[in-house]
Amino acid sequence: MNKVMQFLETKVMPTAQKIGSQHHLLAIRNGILSTLPLTIIGSFFVILLNFPIAGYDEFIADFRPVLDIPFRFTVGAMALYASFGVAYALAGHYKLDQLSTALLSVLAFLITSIVPVQVTEPVAGVIEAGRWLNISSLSAQSLFGAIVTSLLTVEIFRFFIKRDIRIKLPDSVPPMVANSFTALIPTLCVIVLFWLVRHVLHFDINSVITLLISPLKDFLVGNSLFGGLLTIFLVVFFWALGIHGPAIMGPIIRPMWDASILENMEVFASTGDAYNLPTLFTEQFIQWFVWIGGAGSTLALVVLFMFSKATFLKELGKLSFLPGLFNINEPIIFGAPIVMNPILIIPFILAPLVNGIVSYLFFQFHLIPMIMAKLPFTVPAPIAAIISTDWTIMAGVLVILNFCISLAIYFPFFKMFEKQHLEQEKEQSQSKTA
C-alpha cells in the first residue's frame, strides 16, 4: 500500500497539478464560475414560476410573462456572459487590457452565434416586420462555442500586441483612450475573421463544437451510470491525493455541468415537467445526493468522529460538524487527515460511488424527478435536494438514506483509525507519566 501511495504522490500528483494550472483551463474555470450568481438567481425564478401548489399556475398566469424575464436574461443568455468571463480571465493571465479583450470576445461570440432574421410580413400581436436577432442562441446550447470563441479572440489580440502591431498614440494621451486605439487593429481582424467564417462561408462554429463535444458530455454528465461514476471517482481520487478535486476537474467538467443544468432549467421552465429533463448526472445530482457533507460523503465520518473514544478525533468531529452541514469539508479532509491516508481513502472513494448507484436507481424508477434548479452549494443537502427536484419530499428521504449508507461504509474503517489514535494517546499518556 505504501508503494502505491508513493507512486501516486510522485507520478500522478505532479501531472494532475500541471493540468489544473494550465492557463487556458484556468481561464475557462474562472470565467464559468463568474456566472454563478446569475445562474443561482435565475434558478430562484424557475422555482418561483413552478410552485407545486394547487391553483398557483392560475394565480400567476397573468404575471408569468413578466416573471419569466429575469430567467431569460440570466440563464437564457448564459453563454454570452461566459464569453466575457473566460476572455477576461485569460487576458488577465497575459497582462492584456482585460476590458477591451472581453468586450471584443462578446462581439466575436455574437457574430458567430446569431444570424439576423428578416421578417417581411408582420404578425399582429406576435412580431413586427424588420430585422430581428434570435437570442435563444445565447443560451446553454452555445456555451462550448462561447468558450472556444473567447480563447481564440484573446489569442488573436495577444498576437497583435506581442508583435507590437497596433496604433500608437503619444504618452500624453490618457491610458483609456490609448487602450481603445490599441484594440482597433485586433478588433478589425476578429470581426472580419468571424464574419467571414459564419456569414460568408456559413460555417456554424457553435454547432460544430457542440457536436464534437457531445459524446464526451453525454458520457460524463449525461445519463450514463458508468460515466457519472467515473466523474465521481476522479473528483474524490484527486482529493485523496491532497489536490482540490473540482479544481483539477473543473476546467474540463464544469462547462459540461453548467450546460447540463441550464438545459434542464430551460426545459423545465417551458414544460413544468421535472420527470422528463435531458440530464441526470448534473453537478447538483452529485452535490445533493452523493456529496453529503462534501466530497467523499464525509458528514458521516464527522458524526462518527464526534462519538469517538479518541480525544483528538472527538474534538475534530465537533469542529467539523457545522461546516459539514453546509457542505464544507476541508477541516475533516486535511485535519484527520484523509489525504494520503491508506485507511480512510478507501471509504472516502467507496461511499460516494455507492451513493451514486443508489441515487441513480431512485431516479431511474421515477421515484424522484430530475434536478431542475441550481442552488448555492452551502444549502444543507436534504433541503436543497427537495427544492431542486420540484419540492419532492422523497428526495430528502434519499439523502438521509445515503447518509446512513455512508455511515455503514465508513464505520469499520473509522474503528481501525480510532484504534490507532487510542494506542497513540495511550503511549503519550504513559510517556508523560514516566
Coordinates of C-alpha atoms in Angstrom, one line a residue:
M1 CA 0.0 0.0 0.0
N2 CA 2.9 2.4 0.8
K3 CA 4.4 1.8 -2.7
V4 CA 1.0 2.6 -4.3
M5 CA 0.8 5.8 -2.2
Q6 CA 4.3 6.8 -3.1
F7 CA 3.6 6.2 -6.8
L8 CA 0.6 8.4 -6.7
E9 CA 2.4 11.1 -4.8
T10 CA 5.5 11.2 -7.1
K11 CA 3.9 10.4 -10.5
V12 CA 0.2 11.2 -10.6
M13 CA 0.1 14.3 -8.4
P14 CA 2.6 16.4 -10.4
T15 CA 0.8 15.6 -13.6
A16 CA -2.6 16.5 -12.2
Q17 CA -1.3 19.7 -10.8
K18 CA 0.2 20.7 -14.2
I19 CA -3.2 20.1 -15.9
G20 CA -5.0 22.0 -13.2
S21 CA -2.7 25.0 -13.5
Q22 CA -2.8 25.2 -17.4
H23 CA -3.8 28.9 -18.1
H24 CA -6.4 28.2 -20.7
L25 CA -8.1 25.7 -18.5
L26 CA -7.9 28.0 -15.5
A27 CA -9.5 30.8 -17.6
I28 CA -12.4 28.5 -18.6
R29 CA -12.9 27.5 -14.9
N30 CA -12.8 31.1 -13.6
G31 CA -14.8 32.5 -16.4
I32 CA -17.6 30.0 -15.9
L33 CA -17.6 30.4 -12.2
S34 CA -18.0 34.2 -12.6
T35 CA -21.5 33.5 -14.0
L36 CA -22.6 31.6 -10.8
P37 CA -24.6 34.5 -9.3
L38 CA -26.6 34.8 -12.5
T39 CA -27.4 31.1 -12.6
I40 CA -28.4 30.9 -9.0
I41 CA -30.7 33.9 -9.2
G42 CA -32.2 32.5 -12.4
S43 CA -32.9 29.3 -10.6
F44 CA -34.9 31.1 -8.0
F45 CA -37.1 32.5 -10.7
V46 CA -37.6 29.0 -12.2
I47 CA -38.8 27.8 -8.7
L48 CA -41.0 30.9 -8.4
L49 CA -42.7 30.1 -11.7
N50 CA -43.3 26.5 -10.7
F51 CA -44.5 26.1 -7.1
P52 CA -46.3 22.8 -6.7
I53 CA -49.4 24.3 -5.1
A54 CA -52.9 23.7 -6.4
G55 CA -54.2 26.8 -8.2
Y56 CA -50.7 28.5 -8.3
D57 CA -50.4 28.4 -12.1
E58 CA -53.8 30.1 -12.5
F59 CA -52.9 32.7 -9.8
I60 CA -49.7 33.8 -11.6
A61 CA -51.0 33.3 -15.2
D62 CA -51.3 37.0 -15.9
F63 CA -47.8 37.7 -14.4
R64 CA -45.9 34.7 -15.9
P65 CA -44.5 36.6 -19.0
V66 CA -43.1 39.3 -16.7
L67 CA -41.8 36.8 -14.1
D68 CA -40.1 34.9 -16.8
I69 CA -38.0 37.8 -17.9
P70 CA -35.2 37.5 -15.2
F71 CA -34.8 33.8 -16.1
R72 CA -34.5 34.6 -19.8
F73 CA -31.9 37.3 -19.3
T74 CA -29.8 35.2 -16.8
V75 CA -29.9 31.5 -17.6
G76 CA -31.3 32.2 -21.1
A77 CA -28.2 34.3 -22.1
M78 CA -25.6 32.4 -20.1
A79 CA -23.2 31.7 -23.0
L80 CA -23.0 35.5 -23.6
Y81 CA -21.8 36.2 -20.0
A82 CA -19.4 33.2 -20.1
S83 CA -17.7 34.6 -23.2
F84 CA -17.0 37.8 -21.3
G85 CA -15.8 35.9 -18.2
V86 CA -13.5 33.5 -20.0
A87 CA -11.8 36.2 -22.1
Y88 CA -11.4 38.5 -19.1
A89 CA -9.7 35.7 -17.1
L90 CA -7.3 34.7 -19.9
A91 CA -6.5 38.3 -20.8
G92 CA -5.6 38.8 -17.1
H93 CA -3.1 36.0 -17.3
Y94 CA -1.5 37.5 -20.4
K95 CA -1.5 41.0 -18.8
L96 CA -3.6 42.4 -21.7
D97 CA -6.3 45.1 -21.4
Q98 CA -9.0 42.9 -19.9
L99 CA -12.0 45.1 -20.5
S100 CA -11.2 45.6 -24.2
T101 CA -10.4 42.0 -24.8
A102 CA -13.5 40.7 -23.0
L103 CA -15.8 43.1 -24.9
L104 CA -14.2 42.0 -28.2
S105 CA -14.8 38.4 -27.2
V106 CA -18.5 39.2 -26.6
L107 CA -18.7 40.7 -30.1
A108 CA -17.0 37.7 -31.7
F109 CA -19.4 35.4 -30.0
L110 CA -22.4 37.4 -31.1
I111 CA -21.2 37.3 -34.7
T112 CA -20.7 33.6 -34.6
S113 CA -23.9 32.6 -32.8
I114 CA -26.6 34.9 -34.2
V115 CA -27.8 35.2 -37.8
P116 CA -30.2 38.1 -38.1
V117 CA -33.7 37.2 -39.4
Q118 CA -35.6 39.3 -41.8
V119 CA -39.3 39.4 -41.1
T120 CA -41.1 40.9 -44.2
E121 CA -44.7 40.4 -43.1
P122 CA -45.8 41.4 -39.5
V123 CA -47.9 39.1 -37.4
A124 CA -50.3 41.0 -35.3
G125 CA -49.5 40.6 -31.6
V126 CA -46.5 38.4 -32.3
I127 CA -43.8 40.2 -34.3
E128 CA -43.4 43.3 -36.4
A129 CA -41.7 43.5 -39.8
G130 CA -38.0 44.2 -39.6
R131 CA -34.6 42.6 -38.9
W132 CA -34.6 40.6 -35.7
L133 CA -32.0 38.8 -33.5
N134 CA -32.8 35.4 -32.0
I135 CA -31.4 35.4 -28.5
S136 CA -32.1 31.7 -28.0
S137 CA -28.6 31.2 -29.5
L138 CA -27.1 32.8 -26.4
S139 CA -28.2 30.1 -24.0
A140 CA -26.5 26.9 -22.8
Q141 CA -26.6 25.3 -26.2
S142 CA -23.8 27.7 -27.3
L143 CA -21.7 27.6 -24.1
F144 CA -18.9 25.5 -25.7
G145 CA -18.8 27.7 -28.7
A146 CA -18.6 30.8 -26.5
I147 CA -15.6 29.3 -24.7
V148 CA -13.7 28.5 -27.9
T149 CA -14.6 31.8 -29.4
S150 CA -13.3 33.6 -26.3
L151 CA -10.0 31.7 -26.3
L152 CA -9.4 32.4 -30.0
T153 CA -10.2 36.1 -29.6
V154 CA -7.8 36.6 -26.7
E155 CA -5.0 34.7 -28.6
I156 CA -5.6 36.9 -31.7
F157 CA -5.5 40.0 -29.6
R158 CA -2.3 38.8 -27.9
F159 CA -0.7 38.0 -31.3
F160 CA -1.0 41.6 -32.4
I161 CA 0.0 43.1 -29.1
K162 CA 3.0 40.8 -28.7
R163 CA 4.3 41.8 -32.2
D164 CA 3.5 45.5 -31.5
I165 CA 1.1 45.7 -34.4
R166 CA -1.1 48.5 -33.1
I167 CA -1.9 52.2 -33.4
K168 CA 0.3 54.1 -31.1
L169 CA -0.5 57.4 -29.5
P170 CA 1.7 59.9 -27.6
D171 CA 2.4 59.2 -23.9
S172 CA 0.3 62.3 -23.0
V173 CA -2.9 60.5 -24.2
P174 CA -4.9 59.1 -21.3
P175 CA -4.5 55.3 -20.9
M176 CA -8.2 54.5 -21.5
V177 CA -8.0 56.4 -24.8
A178 CA -4.7 54.8 -25.8
N179 CA -6.1 51.3 -25.0
S180 CA -9.1 51.9 -27.2
F181 CA -6.8 52.7 -30.2
T182 CA -4.5 49.8 -29.4
A183 CA -7.5 47.5 -29.8
L184 CA -8.6 48.8 -33.2
I185 CA -6.5 46.5 -35.4
P186 CA -7.2 43.3 -33.3
T187 CA -10.9 44.3 -33.3
L188 CA -10.9 44.7 -37.1
C189 CA -9.2 41.3 -37.5
V190 CA -11.6 39.5 -35.2
I191 CA -14.7 41.0 -36.8
V192 CA -13.6 40.2 -40.3
L193 CA -12.4 36.7 -39.4
F194 CA -15.5 35.5 -37.6
W195 CA -17.8 37.3 -40.0
L196 CA -16.2 35.5 -43.0
V197 CA -16.4 32.1 -41.2
R198 CA -20.0 32.4 -40.1
H199 CA -21.8 34.6 -42.6
V200 CA -19.8 34.3 -45.8
L201 CA -18.7 30.6 -45.6
H202 CA -21.8 29.7 -43.5
F203 CA -19.7 27.6 -41.1
D204 CA -21.5 27.4 -37.7
I205 CA -18.7 27.2 -35.1
N206 CA -21.1 26.7 -32.2
S207 CA -22.9 23.8 -33.8
V208 CA -19.7 22.0 -34.8
I209 CA -18.1 22.4 -31.4
T210 CA -21.3 21.3 -29.7
L211 CA -21.4 18.2 -32.0
L212 CA -17.8 17.3 -31.3
I213 CA -18.1 17.7 -27.5
S214 CA -21.5 16.0 -27.2
P215 CA -20.2 12.4 -26.9
L216 CA -17.9 13.3 -24.0
K217 CA -20.6 15.4 -22.4
D218 CA -23.3 12.8 -22.8
F219 CA -20.9 10.2 -21.2
L220 CA -19.6 12.2 -18.2
V221 CA -22.6 14.3 -17.3
G222 CA -25.5 12.7 -19.3
N223 CA -27.5 9.7 -18.2
S224 CA -24.7 7.1 -18.3
L225 CA -24.2 5.4 -14.9
F226 CA -20.6 4.5 -15.7
G227 CA -19.8 8.0 -16.9
G228 CA -21.4 9.5 -13.8
L229 CA -19.4 7.1 -11.5
L230 CA -16.2 7.9 -13.4
T231 CA -16.7 11.6 -12.7
I232 CA -17.4 11.0 -9.0
F233 CA -14.3 8.7 -8.8
L234 CA -12.0 11.2 -10.4
V235 CA -13.0 14.0 -8.1
V236 CA -12.6 12.0 -4.9
F237 CA -9.4 10.4 -6.2
F238 CA -7.7 13.8 -6.7
W239 CA -9.0 14.9 -3.2
A240 CA -7.4 11.8 -1.8
L241 CA -4.1 12.9 -3.2
G242 CA -4.4 16.3 -1.5
I243 CA -5.4 18.1 -4.7
H244 CA -8.6 20.1 -4.9
G245 CA -10.7 17.7 -7.0
P246 CA -13.0 20.2 -8.6
A247 CA -10.1 22.5 -9.3
I248 CA -8.5 19.7 -11.4
M249 CA -11.7 18.5 -13.0
G250 CA -13.4 21.9 -13.1
P251 CA -11.9 23.3 -16.3
I252 CA -13.0 20.1 -18.2
I253 CA -16.2 19.1 -16.5
R254 CA -17.6 22.5 -15.3
P255 CA -18.7 23.8 -18.7
M256 CA -20.5 20.4 -19.2
W257 CA -22.1 20.6 -15.7
D258 CA -23.3 24.1 -16.3
A259 CA -24.6 23.5 -19.8
S260 CA -26.5 20.4 -18.5
I261 CA -28.2 22.1 -15.5
L262 CA -29.0 25.1 -17.7
E263 CA -30.6 22.8 -20.3
N264 CA -32.7 21.2 -17.5
M265 CA -33.8 24.5 -16.2
E266 CA -34.8 25.7 -19.7
V267 CA -36.8 22.6 -20.5
F268 CA -38.5 22.7 -17.1
A269 CA -39.3 26.4 -17.5
S270 CA -41.1 25.6 -20.7
T271 CA -42.8 22.3 -19.8
G272 CA -43.1 22.3 -16.0
D273 CA -42.3 18.5 -16.1
A274 CA -39.3 17.6 -13.9
Y275 CA -39.5 13.9 -14.7
N276 CA -38.5 14.3 -18.3
L277 CA -35.4 16.5 -18.4
P278 CA -32.3 16.0 -20.6
T279 CA -29.7 15.3 -18.0
L280 CA -29.4 13.2 -14.8
F281 CA -25.8 13.5 -13.7
T282 CA -25.7 17.2 -13.2
E283 CA -23.4 18.8 -10.6
Q284 CA -26.4 19.2 -8.4
F285 CA -27.2 15.5 -8.5
I286 CA -23.7 14.8 -7.2
Q287 CA -23.8 17.7 -4.8
W288 CA -27.1 16.8 -3.0
F289 CA -27.3 13.0 -3.3
V290 CA -23.6 11.9 -3.4
W291 CA -21.5 14.6 -1.6
I292 CA -23.4 14.6 1.7
G293 CA -21.3 17.0 3.8
G294 CA -18.8 17.5 0.9
A295 CA -16.8 15.4 -1.5
G296 CA -16.4 11.8 -0.2
S297 CA -19.7 12.0 1.7
T298 CA -17.7 13.0 4.8
L299 CA -20.5 14.1 7.1
A300 CA -20.9 10.5 8.1
L301 CA -17.3 10.3 9.1
V302 CA -17.6 13.6 11.0
V303 CA -20.6 12.2 13.0
L304 CA -18.6 9.0 13.8
F305 CA -15.6 11.2 15.0
M306 CA -18.0 13.1 17.3
F307 CA -18.7 9.9 19.3
S308 CA -15.1 8.6 19.2
K309 CA -13.3 7.5 22.3
A310 CA -10.2 9.1 21.0
T311 CA -9.9 12.7 22.2
F312 CA -8.4 14.1 19.0
L313 CA -11.0 12.6 16.8
K314 CA -13.8 13.6 19.1
E315 CA -12.7 17.3 19.1
L316 CA -12.1 17.2 15.3
G317 CA -15.6 15.9 14.8
K318 CA -17.1 18.7 16.9
L319 CA -15.1 21.3 15.0
S320 CA -16.0 19.8 11.6
F321 CA -19.7 19.2 12.1
L322 CA -21.1 22.8 11.5
P323 CA -19.0 23.3 8.3
G324 CA -20.0 19.8 7.2
L325 CA -23.7 20.6 7.5
F326 CA -23.1 23.3 4.9
N327 CA -21.0 21.0 2.7
I328 CA -17.6 22.4 3.6
N329 CA -15.3 19.5 4.5
E330 CA -11.7 20.8 4.3
P331 CA -11.4 20.6 8.1
I332 CA -12.0 16.8 8.1
I333 CA -10.1 16.1 4.8
F334 CA -6.9 17.9 6.0
G335 CA -7.5 17.5 9.7
A336 CA -7.9 13.8 10.1
P337 CA -6.3 13.7 7.6
I338 CA -8.0 11.8 4.8
V339 CA -5.3 12.9 2.3
M340 CA -2.8 10.1 1.6
N341 CA -4.4 8.1 4.4
P342 CA -4.4 4.4 3.4
I343 CA -7.3 3.6 5.9
L344 CA -9.7 6.5 5.2
I345 CA -9.1 6.8 1.5
I346 CA -11.0 3.5 0.9
P347 CA -14.4 4.6 2.3
F348 CA -13.7 8.2 1.0
I349 CA -13.9 6.8 -2.5
L350 CA -16.3 3.9 -2.0
A351 CA -19.1 5.7 -0.2
P352 CA -19.8 8.3 -2.9
L353 CA -19.7 5.5 -5.6
V354 CA -22.3 3.5 -3.7
N355 CA -24.4 6.6 -3.1
G356 CA -24.3 7.4 -6.8
I357 CA -25.6 3.9 -7.7
V358 CA -28.4 4.0 -5.2
S359 CA -29.4 7.5 -6.3
Y360 CA -29.3 6.5 -9.9
L361 CA -31.7 3.7 -9.2
F362 CA -34.2 6.0 -7.5
F363 CA -34.2 8.3 -10.4
Q364 CA -34.4 5.5 -13.0
F365 CA -37.5 4.1 -11.3
H366 CA -39.0 7.6 -11.3
L367 CA -39.3 7.7 -7.5
I368 CA -37.8 11.2 -7.7
P369 CA -38.0 13.8 -10.6
M370 CA -34.8 15.2 -12.1
I371 CA -32.9 18.2 -11.0
M372 CA -34.5 21.5 -12.2
A373 CA -32.7 24.2 -10.2
K374 CA -29.2 25.3 -9.2
L375 CA -28.9 26.4 -5.5
P376 CA -25.8 27.6 -3.6
F377 CA -23.6 24.6 -2.6
T378 CA -23.8 25.6 1.1
V379 CA -27.5 24.8 1.4
P380 CA -27.9 21.6 3.6
A381 CA -28.3 18.6 1.4
P382 CA -31.8 17.4 2.4
I383 CA -33.3 20.9 1.9
A384 CA -31.6 21.5 -1.4
A385 CA -32.5 18.1 -2.7
I386 CA -36.2 18.7 -2.0
I387 CA -36.2 22.2 -3.6
S388 CA -34.1 21.1 -6.6
T389 CA -36.4 18.3 -7.5
D390 CA -39.5 20.4 -7.7
W391 CA -40.3 20.1 -4.0
T392 CA -40.2 16.3 -3.8
I393 CA -40.0 15.0 -0.2
M394 CA -38.7 11.7 -1.3
A395 CA -35.5 13.4 -2.4
G396 CA -34.9 14.4 1.2
V397 CA -35.5 10.8 2.2
L398 CA -32.9 9.6 -0.3
V399 CA -30.3 12.0 1.2
I400 CA -30.9 10.6 4.6
L401 CA -30.7 7.0 3.2
N402 CA -27.4 7.8 1.5
F403 CA -26.1 9.3 4.7
C404 CA -26.9 6.1 6.6
I405 CA -25.2 4.0 3.9
S406 CA -22.1 6.3 4.2
L407 CA -22.2 5.7 8.0
A408 CA -22.1 1.9 7.4
I409 CA -19.3 2.1 4.9
Y410 CA -17.1 4.4 7.0
F411 CA -17.7 2.6 10.3
P412 CA -15.2 -0.3 10.1
F413 CA -12.5 1.9 8.7
F414 CA -13.3 4.5 11.4
K415 CA -12.8 1.8 14.1
M416 CA -9.4 0.9 12.7
F417 CA -8.4 4.5 12.5
E418 CA -9.7 5.1 16.1
K419 CA -7.8 2.2 17.4
Q420 CA -4.5 3.7 16.0
H421 CA -5.3 7.0 17.8
L422 CA -6.2 5.3 21.1
E423 CA -2.9 3.5 21.1
Q424 CA -1.0 6.7 20.3
E425 CA -2.8 8.6 23.1
K426 CA -2.1 5.7 25.5
E427 CA 1.6 5.8 24.6
Q428 CA 1.7 9.6 25.0
S429 CA 0.0 9.3 28.4
Q430 CA 2.4 6.7 29.6
S431 CA 5.4 8.7 28.4
K432 CA 4.2 11.8 30.3
T433 CA 3.6 9.6 33.5
A434 CA 7.1 8.2 33.2

